[in-house]
Amino acid sequence: MLPGLLWLTASGQTAASLAERLRRLELDPDQCYRVRDLELHREDIRIFLNDGVLIFSQPLHDRRVAAIFRAIDAGDDAELILRPPDRGERASLARATGSANLDEHFKTALFIFGDGGGEELLESVRKASSKPQPEEGLLLASRQGEAVRNFAQSFQVRLLRDVLSGDRRNGLFYAAISSPARGNFDVLHDPALPEQVIIGEVPPGSPGRFNVWASFPSRSRRQQGGNGPEEFFVEDYRIEAAVNQDLRLESRVEATLKPLRPLRGAVSFELSPDMEVQAARLDGQPVEIFRRESLRANLIGGQANESFLLVLPRPLEPGGNHKVEFELAGNVIRRAGNGVYYVGARTNWYPSRGFHFTRFDMTFRTPKDLRVAASGDLEEETVEGGTRIARFRTSAPVRLAGFNIGNFEAVTTQAKGLRVRVYANRTVEPSLAPPPRQIVMPPGAAPRISGRGPTQIITLTPPPPNPQARMKEIAGETAAAMEWMASQFGPPALPAVTVSPIPGNFGQGFPGLVYLSTIAYLPEKDRPPSVRTSRLDVFYSELLLAHEAAHQWWGNVVASASYRDEWLQEALANYTALMLLERRRGARALESVLEEYRADLLRETGDPRQPVEAAGPIIWGARLRGAEGVDPWRIITYCKGSWILHMLRRRLGDGPFLKMLGELRRKHEYKTITTEEFRALASRYTAKDDPDRTLEGFFDTWVYGTGIPVIETAVRTRGKPPAVNVTVTVRQSGVPDDFAVELPVAVTPARGARPVIKWLRTGGEAAVQFHLRAAPVRVEAAPGAAVLAVRK
C-alpha cells in the first residue's frame, strides 16, 4: 500500500486490512457441527462428508473462507469422486494413482473458499439441523488454527481478490485432503485458470514442486467451448526505463486497461518477484497495491511470476478505456563477470495480464557505455552527457517485449524487407575463458632462476576468445535464414530483428529480439572442450540461431493457445531450423539429427522399462518436466515434436507441407492455435489416397499417445517377369497391441523409376502386396525416416 495513505474499496475495506485479518484468521468453535450425508460439489469434483465433524473459520468480510472436516470416530468417513473427461487425463491419473477414476475415502480435509462456498455449506449444515459440537470445536481450533492460517495465506492474493470483487461465480475452491491410502493431496477448482480442475500433490521432500495427477477444463467450460471470457486487456504499453550505475532498473509503465466485463473490487496483474511495485494510479488517481507471496496458488497453477492486486476505487464497466500507471524498481539485470550482463526476468519485468497481442513504445536510459537491445524498431539512440538514450517501438502487435543490455559492439545488414542488427560483447564471461596452463621446463631448457631447482613450472594464461569474431557471419546467417522463412511463411513479427548474446547454453526468441548463447558467437575451435562434440557443434553453429529466428513466426506471429499446445511453437521452430540444415547440408544431415533425437527419446530413466518418451504425451507440456537429471519435457517437446512434424511432412509431401505452414501463418496471424486446429489445417493437405485423411489416427498415436514401436520388415518375392508378386510383411513389437501406425511401404520396380507406395496399418503383424512386371530393385518400409521407430 502507498505509504501514509489508506485507499478504500467500495465496501470500505482495504486489501491490507483484509490481509491482516486473514493473517489472524481463527477457527470458530461456535460453528462446529457433527455432520452426516453432506455433499459438496464443484463441477467435476464431488465430495461427500458422510460422517464426521466440520468446523468453519470466523468470517472474513462476511465470508467463511475456510473449514476443516475431521473423522473423530472409527466409523466416520468422507469420500471424493472425480472422473477425468478424456482418455489422456484418465491415463495421467492412472499413472499417479493406479486408477483412471478417483474414488478416495479420507478422514481429514481442509477447505478454502473464495467462491462463497463456506456460507453455502454452513447453510446446508443448519438446514440439516446438525448437532453443534462446541467442545470439539475448541479442540480443533487449538490444534488446527495454524494450519488454516498457513493455507489461507498460501492463497491470499486470490482470496482477497474474490472477497473484494464479490465475484462468487469465478471464485476459488481448494481442498487439501489426507487419506489413509494416498496421504496428502490437493484438489483445486479455479475458474480463472485455463484448466479449471487440477488434482495432484506436492511430493514429499520437494516443497518447490507440484505433481499434477490430472488437469482439465470443468464441465461447464467444456460445454461452452473456448477458454472463457477474459476480464480485461492491457494494451499499448509505454515504458520509460532507467538503468542506474548499480544496474538497478527503475521504470514507469503506462498502459490502457480495457474491461471486457464489469470489474469490481480488485484486478490482478503478474510481475517478476525481482521487481517491486512502488506506486500505481488509475485514471490519474492513486490506488492501493496489494502484493504478497501466495506459495500454494503459484505452485499448483504453475506460475513463475507473482500476482498482485490493483484495488479499484470504483467499478469499471466494459466498453471504456482506462489509463493505468505503475512505478517500478528492481534488480533484474545480472552480472555474469568480465563486464558481461544479462536480464534475469526476461518475460515479466513489467506488469502484465497474460500474453496477448499489443504494441509497445519503450525508452531506456543507461550509462553511456552500455547499450540496450529490445523488441521493436530502434527509433533513435543518442548520448547526453553520461547517459545513453534509446527508444524502441513495435510497428506491429506483439505478445511480449524483452530487452538485453551490455557493453556491445554492433554490425548491421539488410535482407529483403528485413533489417538485421547483431550485438556482441567485448569480452566473454569467465566460464568461457580458457583455464591457465602449466608447462614443465626440463633442466637446460630455460635459464636457471636463482634459488630454484633446475626444473621450472611456468603458468601460461591463454588469451580469451573473441566474442566478436563471428558477428558478421551471424548477421549474414540470420538474414539468409529469415529471408528463406519469409519466402515460405510470409513476413516475420517485426521488420527489424536484433541478435544479442546471453551467457549460458540456450537461446530465446522475442519479437524482434533474439538471445543467442555466447558459445554460438565463438568459432568452433575457441569453444570450451565440454561443448566440442560433433552434435554440439551442429547445435551451436547450425541450429540454435535458426531455431530462435524461427520464433519470429512460431510463437511471435502464431501463438499457442495453452500449455497443451506450446509444443507446436517449439517443434515448428526446431523443425524449421532442421529444414534449413537440410538445405545447406543435405537430407542426410537432417536425418542424422533425427536419429540422435530418437536415441534421446529412448534413453532410460530410473526405470529401464520406461524410456524418456514414455513419460507422457507431448500435449502434457510443462507437466512433463523432471525434477532432476533427464528432463522429459525438453526431450519430448523438441525431439519428438520435430519427429512428429517430419513424419507429417513425409506424409503430406514437401510442397503441401510448406504450403500448409504458409497457410498456418496467414490464417492464425496474431492469433493463437490449438493442437486440434493444427490437425484440422494439416488434414486439408493430405493426399486423396491417404487412409487417414483427417489425421485423427496420426494425432491419436503420436500427439495424444506414447510409444515408439520396433518394426521388422520381411520381403517375399514370387513369380517371374512379367508377373512378379512382392509381399512385404511388417512385424511390430515394443508397444501395446492397440498401437497402430499408418506406414508407407515403397517398392522401386526398376532403376530410375518412381517408387510405388502403398499404405500398411501396423499392429502385431501386417502385410501388403505389390504386383510388378519385374523383381523390384528396392523395398523400403517408411523411407526417408518417415516413421519414428526402431528397425530390426
mmCIF file with all atom_site columns, N, CA and C in Angstrom, residues 239 360-364 371-381 389-394 403 421 423 498:
data_model
loop_
_atom_site.group_PDB
_atom_site.id
_atom_site.type_symbol
_atom_site.label_atom_id
_atom_site.label_alt_id
_atom_site.label_comp_id
_atom_site.label_asym_id
_atom_site.label_entity_id
_atom_site.label_seq_id
_atom_site.pdbx_PDB_ins_code
_atom_site.Cartn_x
_atom_site.Cartn_y
_atom_site.Cartn_z
_atom_site.occupancy
_atom_site.B_iso_or_equiv
_atom_site.pdbx_formal_charge
_atom_site.auth_seq_id
_atom_site.auth_comp_id
_atom_site.auth_asym_id
_atom_site.auth_atom_id
_atom_site.pdbx_PDB_model_num
ATOM 1  N N  . ILE A 1 239 ? 6.684  2.528  -21.882 1.00 0.00 ? 239 ILE A N  1
ATOM 2  C CA . ILE A 1 239 ? 7.592  2.237  -20.776 1.00 0.00 ? 239 ILE A CA 1
ATOM 3  C C  . ILE A 1 239 ? 8.777  3.198  -20.829 1.00 0.00 ? 239 ILE A C  1
ATOM 4  N N  . PHE A 1 360 ? 4.106  -1.753 -28.160 1.00 0.00 ? 360 PHE A N  1
ATOM 5  C CA . PHE A 1 360 ? 4.996  -1.251 -27.114 1.00 0.00 ? 360 PHE A CA 1
ATOM 6  C C  . PHE A 1 360 ? 5.773  -0.044 -27.635 1.00 0.00 ? 360 PHE A C  1
ATOM 7  N N  . ASP A 1 361 ? 5.943  0.935  -26.778 1.00 0.00 ? 361 ASP A N  1
ATOM 8  C CA . ASP A 1 361 ? 6.795  2.106  -27.032 1.00 0.00 ? 361 ASP A CA 1
ATOM 9  C C  . ASP A 1 361 ? 7.685  2.230  -25.797 1.00 0.00 ? 361 ASP A C  1
ATOM 10 N N  . MET A 1 362 ? 8.996  1.940  -25.965 1.00 0.00 ? 362 MET A N  1
ATOM 11 C CA . MET A 1 362 ? 9.896  1.836  -24.811 1.00 0.00 ? 362 MET A CA 1
ATOM 12 C C  . MET A 1 362 ? 11.110 2.735  -24.989 1.00 0.00 ? 362 MET A C  1
ATOM 13 N N  . THR A 1 363 ? 11.416 3.458  -23.935 1.00 0.00 ? 363 THR A N  1
ATOM 14 C CA . THR A 1 363 ? 12.614 4.296  -23.911 1.00 0.00 ? 363 THR A CA 1
ATOM 15 C C  . THR A 1 363 ? 13.486 3.863  -22.734 1.00 0.00 ? 363 THR A C  1
ATOM 16 N N  . PHE A 1 364 ? 14.760 3.630  -23.023 1.00 0.00 ? 364 PHE A N  1
ATOM 17 C CA . PHE A 1 364 ? 15.716 3.193  -21.999 1.00 0.00 ? 364 PHE A CA 1
ATOM 18 C C  . PHE A 1 364 ? 16.795 4.254  -21.840 1.00 0.00 ? 364 PHE A C  1
ATOM 19 N N  . ARG A 1 371 ? 24.678 -0.440 -23.917 1.00 0.00 ? 371 ARG A N  1
ATOM 20 C CA . ARG A 1 371 ? 23.666 -0.320 -24.962 1.00 0.00 ? 371 ARG A CA 1
ATOM 21 C C  . ARG A 1 371 ? 22.556 -1.323 -24.698 1.00 0.00 ? 371 ARG A C  1
ATOM 22 N N  . VAL A 1 372 ? 21.365 -0.972 -25.166 1.00 0.00 ? 372 VAL A N  1
ATOM 23 C CA . VAL A 1 372 ? 20.189 -1.822 -24.987 1.00 0.00 ? 372 VAL A CA 1
ATOM 24 C C  . VAL A 1 372 ? 19.757 -2.377 -26.333 1.00 0.00 ? 372 VAL A C  1
ATOM 25 N N  . ALA A 1 373 ? 19.447 -3.642 -26.354 1.00 0.00 ? 373 ALA A N  1
ATOM 26 C CA . ALA A 1 373 ? 18.743 -4.278 -27.473 1.00 0.00 ? 373 ALA A CA 1
ATOM 27 C C  . ALA A 1 373 ? 17.349 -4.611 -26.974 1.00 0.00 ? 373 ALA A C  1
ATOM 28 N N  . ALA A 1 374 ? 16.328 -4.340 -27.787 1.00 0.00 ? 374 ALA A N  1
ATOM 29 C CA . ALA A 1 374 ? 14.958 -4.545 -27.320 1.00 0.00 ? 374 ALA A CA 1
ATOM 30 C C  . ALA A 1 374 ? 14.049 -4.880 -28.478 1.00 0.00 ? 374 ALA A C  1
ATOM 31 N N  . SER A 1 375 ? 12.867 -5.367 -28.138 1.00 0.00 ? 375 SER A N  1
ATOM 32 C CA . SER A 1 375 ? 11.851 -5.647 -29.157 1.00 0.00 ? 375 SER A CA 1
ATOM 33 C C  . SER A 1 375 ? 11.453 -4.353 -29.847 1.00 0.00 ? 375 SER A C  1
ATOM 34 N N  . GLY A 1 376 ? 11.290 -4.413 -31.151 1.00 0.00 ? 376 GLY A N  1
ATOM 35 C CA . GLY A 1 376 ? 10.830 -3.254 -31.891 1.00 0.00 ? 376 GLY A CA 1
ATOM 36 C C  . GLY A 1 376 ? 11.920 -2.584 -32.690 1.00 0.00 ? 376 GLY A C  1
ATOM 37 N N  . ASP A 1 377 ? 11.519 -1.569 -33.441 1.00 0.00 ? 377 ASP A N  1
ATOM 38 C CA . ASP A 1 377 ? 12.460 -0.790 -34.235 1.00 0.00 ? 377 ASP A CA 1
ATOM 39 C C  . ASP A 1 377 ? 13.192 0.193  -33.327 1.00 0.00 ? 377 ASP A C  1
ATOM 40 N N  . LEU A 1 378 ? 14.501 0.324  -33.531 1.00 0.00 ? 378 LEU A N  1
ATOM 41 C CA . LEU A 1 378 ? 15.276 1.338  -32.822 1.00 0.00 ? 378 LEU A CA 1
ATOM 42 C C  . LEU A 1 378 ? 15.002 2.674  -33.496 1.00 0.00 ? 378 LEU A C  1
ATOM 43 N N  . GLU A 1 379 ? 14.129 3.478  -32.875 1.00 0.00 ? 379 GLU A N  1
ATOM 44 C CA . GLU A 1 379 ? 13.713 4.744  -33.466 1.00 0.00 ? 379 GLU A CA 1
ATOM 45 C C  . GLU A 1 379 ? 14.822 5.789  -33.407 1.00 0.00 ? 379 GLU A C  1
ATOM 46 N N  . GLU A 1 380 ? 15.510 5.844  -32.273 1.00 0.00 ? 380 GLU A N  1
ATOM 47 C CA . GLU A 1 380 ? 16.605 6.800  -32.123 1.00 0.00 ? 380 GLU A CA 1
ATOM 48 C C  . GLU A 1 380 ? 17.504 6.364  -30.974 1.00 0.00 ? 380 GLU A C  1
ATOM 49 N N  . GLU A 1 381 ? 18.760 6.760  -31.063 1.00 0.00 ? 381 GLU A N  1
ATOM 50 C CA . GLU A 1 381 ? 19.725 6.470  -30.000 1.00 0.00 ? 381 GLU A CA 1
ATOM 51 C C  . GLU A 1 381 ? 20.675 7.654  -29.910 1.00 0.00 ? 381 GLU A C  1
ATOM 52 N N  . ILE A 1 389 ? 20.464 7.199  -24.452 1.00 0.00 ? 389 ILE A N  1
ATOM 53 C CA . ILE A 1 389 ? 19.008 7.130  -24.539 1.00 0.00 ? 389 ILE A CA 1
ATOM 54 C C  . ILE A 1 389 ? 18.641 6.406  -25.829 1.00 0.00 ? 389 ILE A C  1
ATOM 55 N N  . ALA A 1 390 ? 17.846 5.361  -25.709 1.00 0.00 ? 390 ALA A N  1
ATOM 56 C CA . ALA A 1 390 ? 17.424 4.591  -26.881 1.00 0.00 ? 390 ALA A CA 1
ATOM 57 C C  . ALA A 1 390 ? 15.921 4.359  -26.807 1.00 0.00 ? 390 ALA A C  1
ATOM 58 N N  . ARG A 1 391 ? 15.255 4.596  -27.940 1.00 0.00 ? 391 ARG A N  1
ATOM 59 C CA . ARG A 1 391 ? 13.800 4.413  -27.988 1.00 0.00 ? 391 ARG A CA 1
ATOM 60 C C  . ARG A 1 391 ? 13.451 3.332  -29.004 1.00 0.00 ? 391 ARG A C  1
ATOM 61 N N  . PHE A 1 392 ? 12.553 2.420  -28.597 1.00 0.00 ? 392 PHE A N  1
ATOM 62 C CA . PHE A 1 392 ? 12.127 1.307  -29.447 1.00 0.00 ? 392 PHE A CA 1
ATOM 63 C C  . PHE A 1 392 ? 10.605 1.325  -29.542 1.00 0.00 ? 392 PHE A C  1
ATOM 64 N N  . ARG A 1 393 ? 10.103 1.096  -30.740 1.00 0.00 ? 393 ARG A N  1
ATOM 65 C CA . ARG A 1 393 ? 8.658  0.983  -30.934 1.00 0.00 ? 393 ARG A CA 1
ATOM 66 C C  . ARG A 1 393 ? 8.349  -0.213 -31.824 1.00 0.00 ? 393 ARG A C  1
ATOM 67 N N  . THR A 1 394 ? 7.306  -0.948 -31.450 1.00 0.00 ? 394 THR A N  1
ATOM 68 C CA . THR A 1 394 ? 6.893  -2.081 -32.276 1.00 0.00 ? 394 THR A CA 1
ATOM 69 C C  . THR A 1 394 ? 5.924  -1.581 -33.338 1.00 0.00 ? 394 THR A C  1
ATOM 70 N N  . PHE A 1 403 ? 14.200 -7.120 -23.423 1.00 0.00 ? 403 PHE A N  1
ATOM 71 C CA . PHE A 1 403 ? 15.367 -6.290 -23.687 1.00 0.00 ? 403 PHE A CA 1
ATOM 72 C C  . PHE A 1 403 ? 16.616 -7.009 -23.197 1.00 0.00 ? 403 PHE A C  1
ATOM 73 N N  . ARG A 1 421 ? 20.393 -6.580 -37.017 1.00 0.00 ? 421 ARG A N  1
ATOM 74 C CA . ARG A 1 421 ? 21.485 -5.995 -36.239 1.00 0.00 ? 421 ARG A CA 1
ATOM 75 C C  . ARG A 1 421 ? 22.000 -7.072 -35.286 1.00 0.00 ? 421 ARG A C  1
ATOM 76 N N  . TYR A 1 423 ? 24.483 -7.660 -32.009 1.00 0.00 ? 423 TYR A N  1
ATOM 77 C CA . TYR A 1 423 ? 25.289 -7.113 -30.930 1.00 0.00 ? 423 TYR A CA 1
ATOM 78 C C  . TYR A 1 423 ? 26.188 -8.213 -30.375 1.00 0.00 ? 423 TYR A C  1
ATOM 79 N N  . THR A 1 498 ? 17.075 -7.979 -33.802 1.00 0.00 ? 498 THR A N  1
ATOM 80 C CA . THR A 1 498 ? 18.388 -7.812 -33.195 1.00 0.00 ? 498 THR A CA 1
ATOM 81 C C  . THR A 1 498 ? 18.793 -9.111 -32.526 1.00 0.00 ? 498 THR A C  1
#
